[in-house]
Amino acid sequence: MDIILKQFGVEPLLLIAQVVNFLVLLYILKRVLYKPILKVLDDRKAMIAQSIKNSEEIEKKLAETEEEKEAALEKAAKEAQRILEDATKSANQIIEDSQIKAATDIEEMLKKSRDQIKQDRETMQQELREDLANLVAISLQKVTGKVLTSKDQKKLVEQSVKELK
Amino acid sequence: MKQEIVLKPEVLTYIGVLPVTNTLLVSWMVTLFLIVVGFLVGRSAKLLPSSRFQSLFEIVIDTAYTTVEDLAHNKAKVFFPWVTTFFLFIITANWMGLLPGFSTIGVKEIKDGKEVLIPLFRSINSDLNMTLALALISAIVTHIFALRYLGLKDYLKKWFSLNPIFLFVGFLELVSEITKVVSLSFRLFGNIFAGEVVLATVSGISKFTAFLVPLPFYFLEIIVGFVQAAVFMMLTLVFMTLLSEKHGNEH
């Protein structure tokens, strides 16, 4: 055994040197190479898993949003239809109402002016009659002179005015 | 140029009592190279890979980790750095040993009356010191993990039993633990050393065979370098996994 080892040049010091050498290499590689690379690999794996999960979620959310959008659009369309109908109806109502109101207003105004005219005429006639009576009285006074008493005169005037009517 | 086939690594110089051989020098180079590359890759590791360099290392490390995980399950985090470092170290060393200048650049020295070339660089796994060191680390770490995961009682139960038959089996297994070290170290050493010898021999047949002729062998050596690294890694992984499992599960 000893001879064999000697033949191959095995020397304890060299052996130890190589062992130390290897252990140093192992320690350094473990710190500077294996750890970072394995960490990156793990991180990447985690990130890919997360991304897949995320994309699935996004897809789901997108579908949901699409559905919601559709529903909202439908609702909005219905609402718009309803508002339009309401507006048309109320506009028609307003037009009709104002037409009726205008008609009644005109009617009323006409009636009022007619009444006014009638009243005016009556007043005028009254005034005319009085004026006429006065005129007759004056003329009678002139004609009859002192024949008639003022009491008679008045009576006469009134009578004639009544006749005039 | 004829090259001597030498089993021993050549000593270049001494640092104190430590003989610096050409293989030790190269193993420092391999270590330094891996540290620098590992540092550069690890520092710039991003979630979104910006360089092919990072992607390449990700493939290597991910493959290694998946392999370890498939075999060792919950112990993968502990086993992974060891077996991966074995793989990276051995494959880098094997491939670096194929670079031009290895076994060819050196100084000539007179030894035993003959002029011999002392190469400055030599493929490190063609030195039994290196492979034996790796195999010893592999075996010792394997037993440490076994102790850690089984506890002392279950660990000893693997080897010793009151039942005489199992006691004998335990003894055999104990012997096989030693042969594991021998087989691991000599497999790697034999493959790489043989490769070196083949390349040197083919290049040295005549003056012209140094050109182009060794190329197929270089390709072969690239494959061998990878296969040996993978084999060492897989065997270590299997040994670690088997030994860390409870004895009772096997029966």
Coordinates of C-alpha atoms in Angstrom, one line a residue:
Chain A
M1 CA 0.0 0.0 0.0
D2 CA 2.7 2.4 1.0
I3 CA 4.8 1.5 -2.0
I4 CA 1.8 2.0 -4.3
L5 CA 1.1 5.4 -2.9
K6 CA 4.7 6.4 -3.2
Q7 CA 4.7 5.2 -6.8
F8 CA 1.8 7.5 -7.5
G9 CA 3.5 10.4 -5.8
V10 CA 0.8 10.7 -3.1
E11 CA 2.0 13.1 -0.4
P12 CA 0.0 14.0 2.7
L13 CA 0.8 17.7 2.4
L14 CA -0.3 17.8 -1.2
L15 CA -3.4 16.0 -0.3
I16 CA -4.2 18.5 2.4
A17 CA -3.5 21.4 0.1
Q18 CA -5.9 20.0 -2.5
V19 CA -8.6 19.4 0.2
V20 CA -8.2 22.9 1.5
N21 CA -8.3 24.2 -2.0
F22 CA -11.5 22.4 -2.7
L23 CA -13.2 23.4 0.5
V24 CA -12.4 27.1 -0.1
L25 CA -13.7 26.8 -3.6
L26 CA -16.9 25.1 -2.3
Y27 CA -17.5 27.8 0.3
I28 CA -17.0 30.7 -2.2
L29 CA -19.0 29.1 -5.0
K30 CA -21.8 28.4 -2.5
R31 CA -21.9 32.1 -1.5
V32 CA -21.3 33.9 -4.8
L33 CA -22.7 31.5 -7.4
Y34 CA -25.2 28.9 -6.2
K35 CA -27.2 31.1 -3.8
P36 CA -27.8 34.0 -6.2
I37 CA -28.6 31.8 -9.2
L38 CA -30.9 29.5 -7.2
K39 CA -32.6 32.5 -5.8
V40 CA -33.1 34.0 -9.2
L41 CA -34.5 30.7 -10.4
D42 CA -36.9 30.4 -7.5
D43 CA -37.9 34.0 -7.9
R44 CA -38.6 33.5 -11.5
K45 CA -40.6 30.4 -10.9
A46 CA -42.7 32.3 -8.3
M47 CA -43.1 35.2 -10.6
I48 CA -44.3 33.1 -13.5
A49 CA -46.8 31.4 -11.2
Q50 CA -48.0 34.7 -10.0
S51 CA -48.2 36.1 -13.6
I52 CA -50.3 33.1 -14.7
K53 CA -52.6 33.6 -11.7
N54 CA -52.8 37.3 -12.4
S55 CA -53.5 36.8 -16.1
E56 CA -56.3 34.4 -15.2
E57 CA -57.8 36.8 -12.8
I58 CA -57.5 39.6 -15.3
E59 CA -59.2 37.5 -17.9
K60 CA -62.0 36.8 -15.4
K61 CA -62.3 40.4 -14.5
L62 CA -62.4 41.4 -18.1
A63 CA -65.2 39.0 -18.8
E64 CA -67.1 40.4 -15.8
T65 CA -66.5 43.9 -16.9
E66 CA -67.7 43.1 -20.4
E67 CA -70.9 41.7 -19.0
E68 CA -71.4 44.6 -16.7
K69 CA -70.8 47.0 -19.6
E70 CA -73.3 45.2 -21.7
A71 CA -75.9 45.3 -18.9
A72 CA -75.2 49.0 -18.3
L73 CA -75.5 49.8 -22.0
E74 CA -78.8 47.9 -22.2
K75 CA -80.1 49.7 -19.1
A76 CA -79.0 53.1 -20.4
A77 CA -80.7 52.4 -23.7
K78 CA -83.9 51.6 -22.0
E79 CA -83.7 54.6 -19.8
A80 CA -83.1 56.8 -22.8
Q81 CA -86.1 55.4 -24.5
R82 CA -88.2 56.0 -21.4
I83 CA -86.9 59.6 -21.0
L84 CA -87.6 60.3 -24.7
E85 CA -91.1 58.9 -24.4
D86 CA -91.7 60.9 -21.2
A87 CA -90.4 64.1 -22.8
T88 CA -92.6 63.6 -25.9
K89 CA -95.6 63.0 -23.7
S90 CA -95.0 66.0 -21.5
A91 CA -94.2 68.2 -24.4
N92 CA -97.5 67.2 -26.0
Q93 CA -99.3 67.9 -22.7
I94 CA -97.7 71.3 -22.5
I95 CA -98.7 72.2 -26.0
E96 CA -102.2 71.0 -25.4
D97 CA -102.5 72.8 -22.1
S98 CA -101.3 76.0 -23.5
Q99 CA -103.6 75.7 -26.5
I100 CA -106.6 75.3 -24.1
K101 CA -105.4 78.1 -21.9
A102 CA -104.9 80.4 -24.9
A103 CA -108.4 79.6 -26.1
T104 CA -110.0 80.3 -22.7
D105 CA -108.0 83.4 -22.3
I106 CA -109.1 84.7 -25.6
E107 CA -112.7 83.8 -24.8
E108 CA -112.4 85.6 -21.5
M109 CA -110.8 88.6 -23.0
L110 CA -113.4 88.8 -25.7
K111 CA -116.2 88.5 -23.1
K112 CA -114.6 91.2 -20.9
S113 CA -114.2 93.6 -23.8
R114 CA -117.8 92.9 -24.9
D115 CA -119.0 93.7 -21.4
Q116 CA -117.0 96.8 -21.3
I117 CA -118.3 98.0 -24.6
K118 CA -121.9 97.3 -23.4
Q119 CA -121.3 99.2 -20.2
D120 CA -119.8 102.1 -22.0
R121 CA -122.7 102.3 -24.3
E122 CA -125.1 102.3 -21.5
T123 CA -123.3 105.0 -19.7
M124 CA -123.1 107.0 -22.8
Q125 CA -126.8 106.6 -23.4
Q126 CA -127.6 107.6 -19.9
E127 CA -125.5 110.7 -20.3
L128 CA -127.1 111.5 -23.6
R129 CA -130.5 111.1 -22.1
E130 CA -129.7 113.5 -19.3
D131 CA -128.2 116.0 -21.7
L132 CA -131.2 115.7 -23.9
A133 CA -133.5 116.3 -20.9
N134 CA -131.6 119.3 -19.9
L135 CA -131.7 120.5 -23.5
V136 CA -135.5 119.9 -23.7
A137 CA -135.9 121.6 -20.4
I138 CA -134.0 124.6 -21.5
S139 CA -135.8 124.8 -24.7
L140 CA -139.1 124.4 -23.1
Q141 CA -138.3 127.1 -20.6
K142 CA -137.5 129.3 -23.5
V143 CA -140.7 128.4 -25.3
T144 CA -143.2 128.3 -22.6
G145 CA -141.7 131.1 -20.5
K146 CA -143.4 131.9 -17.4
V147 CA -146.5 129.9 -18.1
L148 CA -145.4 126.8 -16.5
T149 CA -144.2 126.5 -12.9
S150 CA -140.9 125.0 -12.3
K151 CA -142.6 122.0 -10.9
D152 CA -144.6 121.5 -14.0
Q153 CA -141.6 122.0 -16.1
K154 CA -139.8 119.2 -14.4
K155 CA -142.7 116.9 -14.7
L156 CA -143.0 117.7 -18.3
V157 CA -139.4 117.1 -19.0
E158 CA -139.4 113.8 -17.3
Q159 CA -142.4 112.7 -19.2
S160 CA -141.0 113.7 -22.5
V161 CA -137.7 112.0 -21.7
K162 CA -139.6 108.9 -20.9
E163 CA -141.3 109.1 -24.2
L164 CA -138.1 109.5 -25.9
K165 CA -136.9 106.3 -24.6
Chain B
M1 CA 9.5 15.2 -29.2
K2 CA 9.2 12.2 -27.0
Q3 CA 7.7 12.8 -23.6
E4 CA 8.3 10.8 -20.6
I5 CA 5.3 9.2 -19.0
V6 CA 5.5 10.0 -15.3
L7 CA 2.9 9.1 -12.7
K8 CA 4.1 11.6 -10.1
P9 CA 3.5 15.3 -10.5
E10 CA 6.6 17.3 -11.0
V11 CA 7.7 19.7 -8.1
L12 CA 8.2 23.2 -9.4
T13 CA 9.2 24.9 -6.1
Y14 CA 8.7 24.8 -2.4
I15 CA 6.7 27.2 -0.3
G16 CA 7.9 26.4 3.2
V17 CA 7.5 22.7 3.5
L18 CA 4.7 22.5 0.9
P19 CA 5.9 21.2 -2.4
V20 CA 4.2 23.2 -5.2
T21 CA 3.7 20.7 -8.0
N22 CA 2.5 21.6 -11.4
T23 CA -0.8 20.1 -10.6
L24 CA -1.2 22.1 -7.4
L25 CA -0.5 25.2 -9.4
V26 CA -3.1 24.3 -12.0
S27 CA -5.6 23.5 -9.3
W28 CA -5.1 27.0 -7.9
M29 CA -5.7 28.3 -11.4
V30 CA -8.9 26.2 -11.7
T31 CA -10.1 27.5 -8.3
L32 CA -9.3 31.1 -9.1
F33 CA -11.0 30.7 -12.5
L34 CA -14.2 29.3 -11.1
I35 CA -14.3 31.9 -8.3
V36 CA -13.9 34.7 -10.7
V37 CA -16.5 33.3 -13.1
G38 CA -18.8 32.4 -10.3
F39 CA -18.5 35.9 -8.8
L40 CA -19.2 37.6 -12.1
V41 CA -22.2 35.4 -12.9
G42 CA -23.6 35.5 -9.4
R43 CA -23.2 39.2 -9.0
S44 CA -25.1 40.1 -12.1
A45 CA -27.8 37.4 -11.8
K46 CA -31.1 39.0 -12.7
L47 CA -34.7 37.9 -12.9
L48 CA -34.7 38.7 -16.6
P49 CA -31.4 37.2 -17.8
S50 CA -29.4 39.9 -19.6
S51 CA -26.5 37.7 -20.7
R52 CA -26.1 34.3 -22.3
F53 CA -23.5 33.7 -19.6
Q54 CA -26.1 33.8 -16.9
S55 CA -28.5 31.5 -19.0
L56 CA -25.7 29.0 -19.4
F57 CA -25.0 28.8 -15.7
E58 CA -28.7 28.7 -15.0
I59 CA -29.0 25.7 -17.2
V60 CA -26.1 24.0 -15.5
I61 CA -27.2 24.8 -11.9
D62 CA -30.9 24.1 -12.6
T63 CA -30.1 20.7 -14.1
A64 CA -27.8 19.9 -11.2
Y65 CA -30.3 21.0 -8.7
T66 CA -33.2 19.1 -10.3
T67 CA -31.0 15.9 -10.4
V68 CA -30.1 16.3 -6.7
E69 CA -33.7 17.0 -5.8
D70 CA -34.9 13.9 -7.7
L71 CA -32.6 11.7 -5.7
A72 CA -32.3 13.3 -2.4
H73 CA -35.6 15.1 -2.0
N74 CA -35.6 17.1 1.2
K75 CA -31.8 16.8 1.6
A76 CA -31.2 18.4 -1.7
K77 CA -30.4 21.8 -0.3
V78 CA -27.5 20.4 1.7
F79 CA -26.1 17.9 -0.9
F80 CA -26.4 20.3 -3.8
P81 CA -23.4 22.6 -3.2
W82 CA -21.1 19.6 -2.6
V83 CA -21.9 17.6 -5.7
T84 CA -22.2 20.6 -7.9
T85 CA -18.8 21.9 -6.9
F86 CA -17.4 18.4 -7.6
F87 CA -18.9 18.6 -11.0
L88 CA -17.8 22.2 -11.8
F89 CA -14.3 21.6 -10.4
I90 CA -13.6 18.4 -12.2
I91 CA -15.0 19.4 -15.6
T92 CA -13.1 22.7 -15.5
A93 CA -10.0 20.9 -14.5
N94 CA -10.4 18.3 -17.2
W95 CA -11.1 20.7 -19.9
M96 CA -8.4 23.2 -18.8
G97 CA -6.0 20.3 -19.0
L98 CA -6.7 20.1 -22.8
L99 CA -5.6 23.7 -23.4
P100 CA -2.5 24.2 -25.4
G101 CA 0.6 24.6 -23.3
F102 CA -0.4 21.9 -20.8
S103 CA 2.3 19.3 -20.5
T104 CA 4.3 21.1 -23.2
I105 CA 5.5 24.3 -21.7
G106 CA 8.2 23.8 -19.1
V107 CA 11.8 23.8 -18.3
K108 CA 14.3 21.1 -19.2
E109 CA 16.3 19.5 -16.4
I110 CA 18.9 16.9 -16.2
K111 CA 17.7 14.0 -14.2
D112 CA 19.4 10.8 -13.8
G113 CA 21.8 11.8 -16.6
K114 CA 18.9 12.3 -19.0
E115 CA 17.3 15.6 -20.1
V116 CA 13.6 15.6 -19.1
L117 CA 10.9 18.3 -19.5
I118 CA 9.4 19.6 -16.3
P119 CA 6.0 20.9 -17.5
L120 CA 4.7 24.0 -15.9
F121 CA 1.1 23.0 -16.2
R122 CA -0.4 19.5 -16.0
S123 CA -4.0 18.3 -16.0
I124 CA -4.7 18.1 -12.3
N125 CA -6.7 14.9 -12.3
S126 CA -3.7 13.1 -13.8
D127 CA -2.3 13.4 -10.3
L128 CA -3.5 10.9 -7.8
N129 CA -3.2 13.5 -5.0
M130 CA -6.0 15.5 -6.5
T131 CA -8.4 12.6 -7.2
L132 CA -7.7 11.0 -3.9
A133 CA -8.3 14.3 -2.1
L134 CA -11.6 14.6 -4.0
A135 CA -12.6 11.0 -3.2
L136 CA -11.7 11.4 0.5
I137 CA -13.8 14.6 0.7
S138 CA -16.6 12.8 -0.9
A139 CA -16.4 9.9 1.5
I140 CA -15.9 11.9 4.6
V141 CA -18.7 14.3 3.9
T142 CA -21.0 11.4 3.0
H143 CA -20.4 9.9 6.4
I144 CA -20.8 13.2 8.2
F145 CA -24.2 13.7 6.5
A146 CA -25.2 10.1 7.4
L147 CA -24.3 10.8 11.0
R148 CA -26.2 14.1 10.9
Y149 CA -29.4 12.6 9.4
L150 CA -29.4 9.3 11.2
G151 CA -28.0 10.0 14.5
L152 CA -25.2 8.0 16.1
K153 CA -27.3 4.9 16.9
D154 CA -28.9 4.4 13.5
Y155 CA -25.5 5.2 11.9
L156 CA -23.8 2.4 13.8
K157 CA -26.6 0.1 13.2
K158 CA -25.7 0.2 9.5
W159 CA -22.5 -1.6 10.2
F160 CA -23.0 -3.6 13.4
S161 CA -25.7 -6.0 14.3
L162 CA -26.3 -8.7 16.8
N163 CA -27.5 -10.9 14.0
P164 CA -24.4 -12.7 12.7
I165 CA -25.5 -12.6 9.1
F166 CA -26.1 -8.9 9.2
L167 CA -22.9 -8.4 11.1
F168 CA -21.0 -10.0 8.3
V169 CA -23.0 -7.9 5.7
G170 CA -22.1 -4.9 7.8
F171 CA -18.5 -5.8 7.7
L172 CA -18.6 -6.2 3.9
E173 CA -20.2 -2.8 3.6
L174 CA -17.6 -1.3 5.8
V175 CA -15.0 -2.7 3.4
S176 CA -16.9 -1.4 0.5
E177 CA -16.8 2.1 1.9
I178 CA -13.0 1.9 1.6
T179 CA -13.2 0.6 -1.9
K180 CA -15.5 3.4 -2.8
V181 CA -12.7 5.9 -2.1
V182 CA -10.3 3.8 -4.1
S183 CA -12.7 3.3 -7.1
L184 CA -13.7 7.0 -7.1
S185 CA -10.1 8.3 -7.1
F186 CA -8.6 5.7 -9.5
R187 CA -11.5 6.0 -12.0
L188 CA -11.0 9.7 -12.4
F189 CA -7.2 9.4 -12.3
G190 CA -7.1 6.5 -14.7
N191 CA -9.3 8.2 -17.3
I192 CA -7.6 11.5 -17.3
F193 CA -4.1 10.1 -17.0
A194 CA -4.8 7.7 -19.9
G195 CA -6.1 10.5 -21.9
E196 CA -2.9 12.5 -21.3
V197 CA -0.8 9.6 -22.3
V198 CA -2.9 8.9 -25.5
L199 CA -2.6 12.6 -26.5
A200 CA 1.2 12.6 -25.9
T201 CA 1.7 9.3 -27.6
V202 CA -0.3 10.2 -30.7
S203 CA 1.5 13.6 -31.0
G204 CA 4.8 11.8 -30.6
I205 CA 4.5 9.0 -33.1
S206 CA 6.3 11.0 -35.8
K207 CA 7.0 14.7 -36.6
F208 CA 3.8 15.1 -38.6
T209 CA 1.3 13.4 -36.3
A210 CA 1.5 16.3 -33.9
F211 CA -0.7 18.2 -36.5
L212 CA -4.4 17.4 -36.9
V213 CA -4.0 13.7 -36.0
P214 CA -4.6 14.2 -32.2
L215 CA -7.8 16.2 -33.0
P216 CA -10.2 13.2 -32.8
F217 CA -8.6 12.3 -29.5
Y218 CA -9.1 15.8 -28.2
F219 CA -12.8 15.5 -28.9
L220 CA -12.8 12.2 -27.2
E221 CA -11.1 13.8 -24.2
I222 CA -13.7 16.6 -24.1
I223 CA -16.4 13.9 -23.8
V224 CA -14.4 11.9 -21.2
G225 CA -13.8 15.1 -19.2
F226 CA -17.5 15.7 -19.0
V227 CA -18.5 12.1 -18.4
Q228 CA -15.9 11.7 -15.6
A229 CA -17.1 14.9 -13.9
A230 CA -20.7 13.7 -14.2
V231 CA -19.9 10.2 -12.9
F232 CA -18.1 11.6 -9.9
M233 CA -21.0 13.9 -9.1
M234 CA -23.6 11.2 -9.6
L235 CA -21.8 8.6 -7.5
T236 CA -21.2 11.0 -4.7
L237 CA -24.8 12.0 -4.8
V238 CA -26.0 8.4 -4.8
F239 CA -23.6 7.5 -1.9
M240 CA -24.8 10.5 0.1
T241 CA -28.5 9.6 -0.5
L242 CA -28.1 5.9 0.3
L243 CA -26.1 6.4 3.4
S244 CA -28.3 9.1 4.8
E245 CA -31.3 6.7 4.6
K246 CA -32.5 4.7 7.5
H247 CA -31.3 1.1 7.5
G248 CA -34.7 -0.3 8.1
N249 CA -36.1 1.0 4.9
E250 CA -34.0 -1.3 2.8
H251 CA -35.4 -4.5 4.2

